[in-house]
Coordinates of C-alpha atoms in Angstrom, one line a residue:
Chain A
M1 CA -16.4 -51.4 5.6
A2 CA -18.3 -54.5 4.6
L3 CA -16.7 -54.5 1.2
P4 CA -15.1 -57.3 -0.9
G5 CA -12.2 -54.8 -0.4
S6 CA -11.9 -55.1 3.3
R7 CA -8.6 -56.9 3.4
I8 CA -7.3 -54.0 1.5
T9 CA -8.4 -51.9 4.4
K10 CA -7.1 -54.1 6.9
T11 CA -3.7 -54.3 5.4
K12 CA -4.1 -50.1 5.1
E13 CA -5.0 -49.6 8.8
W14 CA -2.4 -52.2 9.8
L15 CA 0.3 -50.3 8.0
N16 CA -1.4 -46.6 9.3
K17 CA -1.0 -48.3 12.9
V18 CA 2.5 -48.7 12.5
N19 CA 3.3 -45.6 10.6
Q20 CA 1.4 -43.9 13.3
L21 CA 3.7 -45.2 16.0
C22 CA 6.7 -44.2 13.9
V23 CA 5.0 -40.7 14.0
A24 CA 4.4 -40.9 17.6
V25 CA 8.1 -41.6 18.9
L26 CA 9.6 -39.2 16.1
T27 CA 7.7 -36.3 17.6
T28 CA 8.5 -37.3 21.3
L29 CA 11.9 -37.3 20.2
L30 CA 11.2 -33.8 18.7
I31 CA 9.9 -32.6 21.9
L32 CA 12.6 -34.3 24.2
D33 CA 15.3 -32.4 21.7
V34 CA 14.0 -29.2 22.1
W35 CA 13.6 -29.7 26.1
V36 CA 17.2 -30.4 25.9
G37 CA 18.1 -27.5 24.1
V38 CA 16.1 -25.0 26.3
L39 CA 17.8 -26.8 29.7
D40 CA 21.2 -26.6 28.0
R41 CA 20.3 -22.6 26.8
Y42 CA 19.2 -21.6 30.2
V43 CA 20.2 -24.0 33.3
F44 CA 23.1 -26.1 32.5
Q45 CA 25.0 -24.3 29.7
W46 CA 26.5 -27.5 28.2
Q47 CA 26.7 -25.3 24.9
L48 CA 25.6 -28.4 23.0
V49 CA 25.8 -27.3 19.5
W50 CA 23.7 -30.1 17.8
V51 CA 20.0 -29.5 19.1
E52 CA 19.1 -27.1 16.5
E53 CA 20.0 -29.2 13.7
L54 CA 18.6 -32.2 14.7
A55 CA 15.2 -30.6 15.7
R56 CA 15.1 -29.6 12.0
Y57 CA 15.7 -33.3 10.5
I58 CA 13.5 -34.8 12.9
M59 CA 11.0 -32.6 12.6
I60 CA 11.2 -33.4 9.1
W61 CA 11.2 -36.8 9.2
A62 CA 8.4 -36.7 11.9
I63 CA 5.8 -34.2 10.0
L64 CA 6.3 -36.1 6.4
M65 CA 6.0 -39.4 8.1
A66 CA 2.7 -38.2 9.4
V67 CA 1.4 -37.2 5.4
P68 CA 0.7 -41.2 4.9
C69 CA -1.4 -41.3 7.9
C70 CA -3.6 -38.2 6.5
T71 CA -3.6 -40.4 3.1
A72 CA -4.9 -43.1 4.8
G73 CA -7.5 -41.2 6.4
R74 CA -8.1 -39.2 3.6
E75 CA -7.3 -36.0 5.6
H76 CA -6.1 -34.1 2.6
M77 CA -8.2 -31.2 2.2
G78 CA -9.7 -30.4 -1.4
L79 CA -12.5 -28.1 -2.4
V80 CA -15.9 -30.2 -2.7
L81 CA -17.5 -26.8 -4.5
V82 CA -17.9 -28.0 -8.2
T83 CA -17.9 -31.9 -7.8
E84 CA -20.6 -31.8 -5.3
R85 CA -23.0 -30.6 -7.6
L86 CA -22.6 -33.0 -10.2
P87 CA -24.4 -36.2 -11.1
K88 CA -23.2 -38.7 -8.5
K89 CA -21.8 -41.5 -11.0
I90 CA -19.3 -38.5 -12.7
Q91 CA -18.7 -37.3 -9.3
S92 CA -17.2 -41.1 -8.3
M93 CA -15.2 -40.9 -11.6
V94 CA -13.6 -37.7 -10.8
K95 CA -13.0 -38.8 -7.3
L96 CA -10.9 -42.0 -9.1
A97 CA -9.2 -39.7 -11.6
I98 CA -8.0 -37.3 -8.6
G99 CA -6.8 -40.7 -6.6
A100 CA -4.9 -41.9 -9.4
L101 CA -3.3 -38.4 -9.9
T102 CA -2.5 -38.3 -5.8
C103 CA -0.9 -41.8 -5.9
A104 CA 0.9 -41.2 -9.4
F105 CA 2.4 -37.3 -7.5
F106 CA 3.6 -38.9 -4.5
F107 CA 5.4 -42.1 -6.4
Y108 CA 6.7 -39.4 -8.8
I109 CA 8.4 -37.6 -6.2
A110 CA 9.3 -40.6 -4.6
Y111 CA 11.3 -41.3 -7.3
L112 CA 12.8 -38.0 -7.7
G113 CA 13.7 -38.1 -4.1
Y114 CA 15.9 -41.3 -4.5
T115 CA 18.0 -39.5 -6.7
F116 CA 17.8 -36.3 -4.4
T117 CA 19.0 -38.9 -1.6
L118 CA 21.6 -40.8 -3.5
K119 CA 23.0 -37.2 -4.4
G120 CA 22.6 -36.3 -0.7
A121 CA 25.8 -38.7 0.1
S122 CA 28.4 -36.2 -1.2
Q123 CA 27.0 -33.7 1.0
V124 CA 27.6 -33.2 5.1
S125 CA 25.8 -31.9 7.7
T126 CA 26.9 -28.5 9.3
V127 CA 26.9 -29.8 12.7
F128 CA 27.1 -33.9 12.8
A129 CA 29.0 -34.1 9.7
L130 CA 26.8 -36.8 8.9
P131 CA 25.9 -37.6 5.1
M132 CA 22.7 -35.2 4.2
S133 CA 21.1 -38.7 2.8
Y134 CA 19.8 -39.1 6.2
A135 CA 17.4 -36.2 6.2
Y136 CA 17.0 -36.0 2.7
A137 CA 15.8 -39.6 2.6
A138 CA 12.3 -38.6 4.3
V139 CA 11.3 -37.3 0.9
P140 CA 11.4 -40.4 -0.7
V141 CA 10.5 -42.9 1.9
T142 CA 7.6 -40.4 3.1
F143 CA 6.2 -40.0 -0.5
F144 CA 6.4 -44.1 -1.1
L145 CA 4.3 -44.7 1.8
S146 CA 1.7 -42.0 1.2
G147 CA 1.5 -43.6 -2.3
I148 CA 0.9 -46.9 -1.2
Q149 CA -1.5 -45.7 1.0
G150 CA -3.1 -43.5 -1.9
L151 CA -3.1 -46.9 -3.8
F152 CA -5.2 -48.3 -1.1
V153 CA -7.5 -45.8 -0.7
L154 CA -8.1 -46.0 -4.3
I155 CA -8.9 -49.3 -4.2
E156 CA -11.3 -48.8 -1.8
D157 CA -12.9 -46.1 -4.1
I158 CA -13.0 -48.6 -6.9
Y159 CA -14.7 -51.5 -5.2
T160 CA -17.1 -48.8 -3.7
F161 CA -18.0 -47.5 -7.4
K162 CA -18.1 -51.1 -8.6
L163 CA -20.6 -51.8 -6.1
S164 CA -22.7 -48.7 -5.9
F165 CA -23.1 -48.5 -9.8
S166 CA -22.9 -52.0 -10.9
A167 CA -25.7 -53.4 -8.7
K168 CA -28.0 -50.2 -9.1
S169 CA -28.3 -49.8 -12.8
D170 CA -29.4 -52.2 -15.2
E171 CA -28.0 -50.0 -18.3
Q172 CA -24.4 -49.9 -16.5
Q173 CA -22.0 -50.6 -19.3
G174 CA -19.6 -52.9 -16.9
V175 CA -17.0 -51.0 -15.6
S176 CA -13.7 -51.4 -17.1
L177 CA -11.7 -50.4 -13.8
Chain B
M1 CA -0.2 -19.1 -18.0
S2 CA -1.0 -22.7 -18.4
V3 CA 0.3 -23.6 -15.0
G4 CA -2.3 -21.6 -13.1
L5 CA -4.9 -23.8 -15.1
I6 CA -3.5 -26.8 -14.3
F7 CA -3.7 -25.6 -10.5
L8 CA -6.9 -24.5 -11.5
F9 CA -8.5 -27.1 -12.8
L10 CA -7.4 -29.3 -10.4
M11 CA -8.6 -27.6 -7.3
L12 CA -12.3 -27.0 -8.8
F13 CA -12.0 -30.9 -9.5
G14 CA -11.4 -31.7 -6.0
A15 CA -7.8 -32.5 -5.7
P16 CA -6.4 -32.4 -2.4
I17 CA -4.7 -29.0 -2.3
A18 CA -1.1 -30.4 -1.7
I19 CA -1.7 -32.4 -4.6
A20 CA -2.5 -29.5 -7.0
L21 CA 0.2 -27.4 -6.0
G22 CA 2.6 -29.8 -6.6
V23 CA 1.2 -31.3 -10.0
A24 CA 1.2 -27.4 -11.0
G25 CA 4.5 -26.7 -10.0
L26 CA 6.3 -29.9 -11.2
S27 CA 4.4 -29.3 -14.6
G28 CA 5.9 -25.8 -14.6
L29 CA 9.4 -27.4 -14.0
F30 CA 8.8 -29.7 -16.7
D31 CA 7.9 -26.9 -19.1
M32 CA 11.3 -25.4 -18.2
G33 CA 13.4 -28.0 -18.7
G34 CA 11.8 -31.8 -18.4
Q35 CA 13.2 -34.4 -15.5
H36 CA 16.0 -32.2 -15.2
F37 CA 14.6 -29.4 -13.9
A38 CA 11.5 -31.5 -12.3
S39 CA 14.4 -33.3 -9.9
L40 CA 14.6 -30.0 -8.1
A41 CA 10.8 -30.5 -6.9
P42 CA 12.5 -32.9 -3.7
S43 CA 14.9 -30.3 -3.0
R44 CA 12.3 -27.5 -3.1
I45 CA 9.9 -29.6 -0.4
F46 CA 13.0 -30.3 1.8
N47 CA 14.0 -26.9 2.0
G48 CA 10.6 -25.3 1.9
L49 CA 10.1 -27.5 5.6
N50 CA 13.9 -26.9 6.6
I51 CA 13.1 -24.1 8.8
F52 CA 13.9 -24.1 12.4
P53 CA 10.7 -21.4 13.8
F54 CA 8.2 -24.0 12.0
L55 CA 9.1 -26.3 15.1
A56 CA 6.8 -24.3 17.1
M57 CA 3.6 -24.8 15.4
P58 CA 3.5 -28.5 16.2
F59 CA 3.9 -27.7 19.9
F60 CA 1.6 -24.9 20.3
I61 CA -0.8 -27.1 18.5
L62 CA -0.3 -30.0 21.1
A63 CA 0.1 -27.9 24.0
G64 CA -3.2 -26.6 23.0
E65 CA -4.8 -30.2 22.4
I66 CA -3.4 -31.1 26.1
M67 CA -4.9 -27.9 27.6
N68 CA -8.2 -28.8 26.2
H69 CA -8.0 -32.5 26.9
T70 CA -8.0 -30.7 30.7
G71 CA -11.3 -29.4 30.3
I72 CA -9.7 -26.1 30.3
T73 CA -12.1 -24.7 27.6
S74 CA -15.6 -24.9 30.1
R75 CA -13.4 -23.4 33.0
L76 CA -12.6 -20.6 30.8
V77 CA -16.2 -20.5 29.2
A78 CA -17.6 -20.3 33.0
L79 CA -15.3 -17.2 33.5
A80 CA -16.5 -15.7 30.2
E81 CA -20.0 -15.7 31.5
S82 CA -19.3 -14.8 34.7
L83 CA -17.7 -11.7 33.2
V84 CA -20.6 -11.0 30.8
G85 CA -23.3 -13.6 30.6
H86 CA -25.6 -10.9 32.5
F87 CA -26.0 -8.9 29.1
R88 CA -28.4 -9.8 26.7
G89 CA -26.9 -12.5 24.7
G90 CA -24.9 -13.1 26.9
L91 CA -24.2 -16.4 25.7
A92 CA -23.0 -15.2 22.5
Q93 CA -21.3 -12.2 24.6
S94 CA -19.3 -15.1 26.7
N95 CA -18.7 -16.9 23.7
M96 CA -16.2 -13.7 22.4
V97 CA -14.9 -13.1 25.8
A98 CA -14.1 -16.8 26.1
S99 CA -12.2 -16.9 22.5
V100 CA -10.1 -14.4 23.7
F101 CA -9.0 -16.3 26.8
F102 CA -8.6 -19.4 24.7
S103 CA -7.0 -18.0 22.2
G104 CA -3.5 -17.8 24.4
V105 CA -3.6 -22.0 24.8
T106 CA -4.6 -22.2 21.2
G107 CA -2.9 -21.2 17.7
S108 CA -5.4 -21.9 15.1
A109 CA -9.0 -20.8 14.5
T110 CA -10.1 -24.3 13.2
A111 CA -9.1 -25.5 16.8
D112 CA -10.7 -23.0 18.0
A113 CA -13.9 -23.4 16.0
A114 CA -13.9 -27.1 17.0
A115 CA -13.9 -26.6 20.7
F116 CA -16.6 -24.1 20.9
G117 CA -18.7 -25.6 18.2
R118 CA -18.6 -28.9 20.3
T119 CA -19.3 -27.2 23.6
L120 CA -20.6 -23.9 23.1
V121 CA -22.8 -24.1 20.0
P122 CA -24.9 -26.8 22.2
A123 CA -25.4 -25.0 25.2
M124 CA -26.0 -21.4 23.1
E125 CA -28.9 -24.0 21.3
K126 CA -30.5 -24.9 24.6
Q127 CA -31.2 -21.3 25.9
G128 CA -32.7 -20.4 22.8
Y129 CA -30.3 -19.2 20.0
S130 CA -30.5 -20.5 17.0
K131 CA -28.3 -22.9 15.7
E132 CA -27.1 -20.9 12.8
Y133 CA -26.4 -17.9 15.1
A134 CA -24.4 -19.9 17.6
C135 CA -22.6 -21.0 14.7
A136 CA -21.8 -17.6 13.5
V137 CA -20.7 -16.2 16.7
T138 CA -18.4 -19.0 17.2
A139 CA -16.9 -18.7 13.8
A140 CA -16.7 -14.7 14.2
G141 CA -14.8 -15.4 17.7
S142 CA -12.3 -18.2 16.0
I143 CA -10.5 -15.9 14.1
I144 CA -9.6 -14.1 17.7
G145 CA -7.6 -17.4 18.0
P146 CA -4.9 -17.2 15.4
T147 CA -4.7 -13.2 15.8
I148 CA -3.9 -13.1 19.6
P149 CA -0.6 -15.1 19.8
P150 CA 0.5 -17.6 20.0
S151 CA -0.2 -18.3 16.3
G152 CA 0.7 -20.5 14.0
L153 CA -0.1 -18.2 11.1
M154 CA 2.6 -15.7 12.4
V155 CA 5.3 -18.5 12.8
V156 CA 4.9 -19.5 9.8
Y157 CA 4.6 -15.8 8.3
G158 CA 7.8 -14.8 10.1
S159 CA 9.6 -17.9 9.2
L160 CA 8.9 -17.4 5.3
M161 CA 9.3 -13.4 5.3
G162 CA 12.2 -12.8 7.7
V163 CA 9.7 -11.1 10.2
S164 CA 10.3 -11.3 13.5
I165 CA 7.6 -13.8 15.4
G166 CA 7.9 -12.2 18.6
G167 CA 7.3 -8.8 17.0
L168 CA 4.3 -10.1 15.4
F169 CA 3.0 -11.8 18.4
A170 CA 3.4 -8.2 20.5
T171 CA 1.7 -6.6 17.1
G172 CA -1.5 -9.1 17.1
I173 CA -2.7 -8.5 20.7
L174 CA -4.3 -5.2 20.2
P175 CA -6.1 -6.2 16.8
G176 CA -7.4 -10.0 18.7
I177 CA -9.2 -7.8 21.5
L178 CA -10.5 -5.2 19.1
I179 CA -12.0 -8.0 16.8
C180 CA -13.6 -9.4 20.4
L181 CA -14.8 -5.7 21.0
V182 CA -16.4 -5.2 17.5
C183 CA -18.1 -8.3 17.9
M184 CA -19.6 -7.7 20.9
A185 CA -20.8 -4.6 20.0
I186 CA -22.4 -6.1 16.9
I187 CA -24.3 -8.7 19.4
A188 CA -25.1 -5.9 21.4
A189 CA -26.5 -4.1 19.1
T190 CA -28.5 -6.7 17.0
G191 CA -29.5 -8.4 20.4
K192 CA -33.1 -6.5 21.1
R193 CA -34.0 -7.0 17.4
K194 CA -32.9 -10.8 17.3
N195 CA -34.7 -11.1 20.6
L196 CA -31.7 -13.0 22.0
P197 CA -31.9 -14.9 25.2
K198 CA -31.4 -12.3 28.5
K199 CA -31.8 -14.5 31.7
N200 CA -28.7 -14.4 33.9
K201 CA -28.4 -11.7 36.8
K202 CA -25.1 -10.3 37.1
A203 CA -22.4 -12.6 38.6
S204 CA -21.3 -12.2 42.1
L205 CA -17.6 -10.8 43.0
A206 CA -17.5 -14.2 44.7
V207 CA -18.3 -16.1 41.4
V208 CA -16.3 -14.3 39.4
L209 CA -13.3 -14.8 41.8
L210 CA -13.8 -18.5 42.0
N211 CA -14.1 -19.2 38.2
F212 CA -10.9 -16.8 37.8
R213 CA -9.2 -19.2 40.4
Q214 CA -10.4 -22.4 38.6
S215 CA -9.0 -21.1 35.3
I216 CA -6.1 -18.9 36.2
L217 CA -3.4 -22.2 35.5
A218 CA -5.1 -21.6 31.9
L219 CA -4.5 -18.0 31.6
L220 CA -1.1 -18.4 33.2
M221 CA -0.2 -20.7 29.6
P222 CA -0.5 -17.5 27.6
L223 CA 1.7 -15.3 30.0
I224 CA 4.3 -17.3 30.3
I225 CA 4.7 -17.8 26.6
L226 CA 4.0 -14.3 25.5
G227 CA 5.9 -12.7 28.4
G228 CA 9.0 -15.2 27.2
I229 CA 9.1 -14.5 23.5
V230 CA 7.7 -10.7 23.5
F231 CA 10.4 -9.7 26.1
G232 CA 12.7 -12.0 23.7
I233 CA 13.9 -14.1 26.5
V234 CA 13.3 -17.3 24.6
T235 CA 12.6 -18.2 20.9
P236 CA 9.3 -19.0 19.8
T237 CA 10.1 -22.8 19.1
E238 CA 11.5 -22.6 22.7
A239 CA 8.4 -21.1 24.1
A240 CA 6.2 -23.6 22.2
S241 CA 8.2 -26.4 24.0
I242 CA 7.6 -25.1 27.6
A243 CA 3.9 -24.6 26.6
V244 CA 4.2 -28.4 26.4
A245 CA 5.8 -29.0 29.4
Y246 CA 3.6 -26.7 31.2
A247 CA 0.2 -28.5 30.0
L248 CA 1.6 -32.0 30.6
I249 CA 2.5 -30.9 34.2
I250 CA -0.7 -29.4 34.8
G251 CA -2.8 -31.9 33.1
T252 CA -0.7 -34.9 34.9
F253 CA -0.5 -33.1 38.3
V254 CA -2.9 -31.1 38.7
Y255 CA -6.1 -32.2 36.6
H256 CA -5.2 -35.7 37.0
N257 CA -6.4 -36.8 33.5
L258 CA -3.9 -37.4 31.4
S259 CA -3.1 -40.9 30.5
I260 CA -0.2 -42.1 28.2
K261 CA -3.2 -43.8 25.7
A262 CA -4.8 -39.9 25.4
L263 CA -1.3 -38.6 25.4
Y264 CA -0.2 -41.1 22.2
T265 CA -3.4 -40.3 20.4
M266 CA -2.8 -36.2 20.8
I267 CA 0.7 -36.8 19.6
V268 CA -0.5 -38.3 16.4
R269 CA -3.0 -35.9 15.8
T270 CA -0.9 -33.0 16.4
S271 CA 1.4 -34.7 13.9
Q272 CA -1.2 -35.2 11.2
I273 CA -2.7 -31.6 11.4
S274 CA 0.7 -30.2 10.9
A275 CA 1.5 -32.5 8.4
V276 CA -1.7 -31.5 6.4
I277 CA -0.2 -27.7 6.6
Y278 CA 3.4 -28.5 5.8
L279 CA 2.3 -31.0 3.2
I280 CA 1.1 -27.6 1.5
I281 CA 3.8 -25.7 2.3
G282 CA 6.3 -27.9 0.9
A283 CA 3.7 -28.4 -2.0
A284 CA 3.4 -25.0 -2.8
S285 CA 7.5 -24.3 -2.6
I286 CA 7.8 -26.2 -5.6
L287 CA 5.5 -23.5 -7.4
G288 CA 6.6 -21.0 -5.5
W289 CA 10.5 -21.4 -6.9
W290 CA 8.8 -21.7 -10.1
L291 CA 6.9 -18.5 -9.9
S292 CA 10.0 -16.5 -8.4
F293 CA 12.3 -17.9 -11.1
N294 CA 10.0 -16.8 -13.8
Q295 CA 9.7 -13.0 -11.7
I296 CA 5.9 -13.3 -11.9
P297 CA 6.1 -11.7 -8.4
Q298 CA 7.6 -8.9 -9.3
L299 CA 5.6 -8.6 -13.1
I300 CA 2.4 -8.8 -10.4
A301 CA 4.0 -6.1 -8.3
D302 CA 4.9 -3.9 -11.3
S303 CA 1.4 -4.0 -12.8
V304 CA -0.2 -2.9 -9.8
I305 CA 2.4 -0.2 -8.8
S306 CA 1.3 1.0 -12.3
L307 CA -2.6 1.1 -11.5
S308 CA -1.8 3.9 -9.1
S309 CA 1.0 5.5 -7.3
N310 CA -1.2 6.9 -4.5
P311 CA -0.1 4.3 -1.3
H312 CA -3.3 4.4 0.2
V313 CA -4.6 2.7 -3.3
I314 CA -2.2 0.2 -3.4
L315 CA -3.3 -0.6 0.1
L316 CA -6.8 -1.1 -0.4
L317 CA -5.7 -2.9 -3.9
I318 CA -4.1 -5.2 -1.6
I319 CA -6.4 -6.2 1.3
S320 CA -9.3 -6.2 -1.7
L321 CA -7.1 -8.6 -3.7
L322 CA -6.4 -10.9 -0.5
L323 CA -9.9 -10.7 0.6
T324 CA -11.4 -12.0 -2.7
I325 CA -9.1 -14.6 -3.1
G326 CA -9.5 -15.5 0.3
M327 CA -12.7 -16.8 -0.5
I328 CA -11.5 -19.5 -2.3
M329 CA -8.2 -20.0 -1.5
D330 CA -6.6 -22.0 1.3
I331 CA -4.8 -19.6 3.8
N332 CA -1.6 -21.6 3.8
V333 CA -1.4 -21.2 0.2
M334 CA -2.2 -17.6 -0.3
L335 CA 0.7 -17.6 2.6
I336 CA 3.4 -18.7 0.7
I337 CA 2.2 -17.9 -2.7
L338 CA 1.0 -14.6 -2.2
A339 CA 3.0 -12.9 0.4
P340 CA 6.3 -13.0 -1.6
I341 CA 4.4 -11.3 -4.2
L342 CA 2.7 -8.6 -2.0
I343 CA 5.0 -7.8 1.1
P344 CA 7.6 -6.2 -1.4
L345 CA 4.8 -4.0 -2.5
T346 CA 3.9 -3.3 1.0
A347 CA 7.6 -2.1 1.2
E348 CA 7.5 0.3 -1.8
I349 CA 4.5 2.1 0.1
G350 CA 6.4 2.4 3.2
M351 CA 4.8 0.4 5.4
E352 CA 6.1 -1.1 8.3
P353 CA 7.3 -5.3 8.2
L354 CA 5.6 -5.9 11.1
H355 CA 2.3 -3.5 10.5
A356 CA 2.3 -5.0 7.0
G357 CA 2.5 -8.7 8.5
I358 CA -0.6 -8.0 11.1
V359 CA -2.8 -6.9 7.9
F360 CA -1.9 -9.6 5.9
I361 CA -2.5 -12.0 8.6
L362 CA -5.5 -10.7 9.5
A363 CA -7.1 -10.8 6.0
L364 CA -6.1 -14.4 5.7
N365 CA -7.7 -15.2 9.2
I366 CA -11.3 -13.4 8.0
S367 CA -10.9 -15.4 4.7
L368 CA -11.2 -18.5 7.4
M369 CA -14.6 -17.5 7.7
T370 CA -15.7 -16.0 4.3
P371 CA -18.0 -18.2 2.6
P372 CA -17.8 -20.1 -0.1
I373 CA -14.9 -21.9 1.3
G374 CA -13.6 -20.9 4.7
A375 CA -12.1 -23.4 6.8
C376 CA -14.0 -22.2 10.0
L377 CA -17.2 -22.4 8.4
F378 CA -16.4 -26.5 7.1
V379 CA -15.3 -27.0 10.7
L380 CA -18.6 -25.6 12.2
S381 CA -20.7 -26.8 9.5
S382 CA -19.1 -30.6 10.1
V383 CA -19.3 -30.6 13.8
T384 CA -22.6 -29.2 14.2
G385 CA -24.5 -30.3 11.4
T386 CA -25.5 -26.7 10.4
K387 CA -25.9 -25.8 6.6
I388 CA -22.7 -23.4 5.7
E389 CA -25.3 -21.2 4.0
G390 CA -27.5 -20.5 7.2
I391 CA -23.9 -19.7 9.3
A392 CA -22.9 -17.4 6.4
K393 CA -26.1 -15.4 6.6
E394 CA -25.7 -14.9 10.4
L395 CA -22.1 -14.1 10.0
M396 CA -22.6 -11.1 7.6
P397 CA -22.5 -8.3 10.2
F398 CA -19.7 -9.7 11.8
L399 CA -17.7 -10.0 8.5
I400 CA -18.7 -6.2 7.6
G401 CA -17.8 -5.4 11.5
E402 CA -14.5 -7.7 11.2
V403 CA -13.4 -6.3 7.3
M404 CA -14.0 -2.6 8.7
L405 CA -11.5 -3.2 11.6
L406 CA -9.4 -4.7 9.2
F407 CA -9.0 -1.5 7.1
A408 CA -9.1 0.8 10.4
I409 CA -5.8 -1.3 11.2
A410 CA -4.4 -0.9 8.1
Y411 CA -4.9 2.8 7.8
S412 CA -3.8 3.6 11.2
P413 CA 0.0 1.9 11.9
D414 CA 0.7 4.0 14.8
V415 CA -2.0 2.7 17.1
V416 CA -1.0 -1.0 16.1
L417 CA 2.7 -0.6 16.3
F418 CA 2.0 1.1 19.8
L419 CA 2.9 -2.0 21.8
P420 CA 5.5 -3.7 19.6
R421 CA 7.5 -0.2 19.5
L422 CA 6.7 -0.2 23.3
L423 CA 8.8 -3.4 23.3
G424 CA 11.2 -2.7 21.4
Y425 CA 10.4 -4.4 17.8

């Protein structure tokens, strides 16, 4: 995007690439884990007990880890039925407001999730007897990352807004963003 | 009340569905007891996802992506065309039959719509169909995918409502085939009036057999998956992981067109598709908890029951409610918010859980293509560059046919439950 925000866009994309790599590694681990489970149950009968628990926690990490990628790629779906009928400028302003709310939501859940994770330190998982914090941490970490990506997306939108509306109209009051 | 208003307001102004749900749920928790209650939100999200069978959905999506990458779609279409291509509207009929074949590979209607929108719609256009009609046929057929197993929606429904996923899979086979037949009948009935192209002569048995041989590997996949799950040999998650292995082996050793890079892209894409849905599920879990804490499902159920005590009327009310809300609401949200409200009602009027499940799932699937908001319509519109209004107009006869079929299924449990009962569910 040839915007003044291109540095933002670049950072967003770099972060997204690293993020996607994590997602791919986690998902691959997840598949391998379930395959081990299948082989165990039907072929080797090692009676492994940890397969299911591990799979559940890796899945939560893998899936939630993909949430920031969707945020960066603007893939979280919403309705456009009403907003697309509004004047262009109002449309963009609504988009900015929703973008800000999205960031706030992600960061707030990340903040609440931090406390949730700390609480998990005193609980242990059924099979591994590991602190639940390791699993619970998926919520604050991924929501924080989503908040960051949401922020990058918001800044991109602010630049686009400024460019398209300050250049176009004379009576533009100066956008206080 | 205010929680509902916040949700509607945010949805109307284009907030991502997950955000609208999450913010509305959070506001409900805040209303109950400030930050103390709001701090429950992360645990609702975590527990909303901490369900083992949920694993099956991303695996089924990945297996479908890999199979699609190997070029299986065109082989299945060729097979369908050699079977029904000689009728009037042959390619439209083939689209339906191919949807049935494809349904064993994919578990999602939007995946079906995207794959066929890219391949079959241009092919139909070339043969002289209007783009709108081609899209409408594809949309009507796309819901066969998640009705015939494997089906991502059934995985989520079964996990949330405690209904056997294998049982749902077995129950879905017949309705899926019936959708295909109803739509084929509609194409045949309107073919002459619409002057649909008729060109091919009947394919020889040799051609059919050749096409069959070329797509046998794709046709075997659902048999392996379904056989395993329906006969209770493997769990849905295990079957889905076997499907991934099967697709990988075929892509690597039979079709030789699976690179690490392509696989990486597919894995990331699969995770992202799942993440969009599971974030909605996680966020809806916050709102769902608030709803059930305030006993709102019970209130709604009671008020529906007070309208009538006739089971048939209640069933009619439930289906109408689902189809109406489905016109504007995402199906995952409906599943998480409405299933806990409406399914107890179906139990009260004596519906069997599998029957109620298939009716619920079919209603949601139909709502994937009801305007103004239907995911399949959006996908087809964006893939083919056709206006939604145009597709919706051509879709109407199919929609009416499918809704009538839904009612027929809802009011004839013995027919629908024949197969699952036979298999011991």
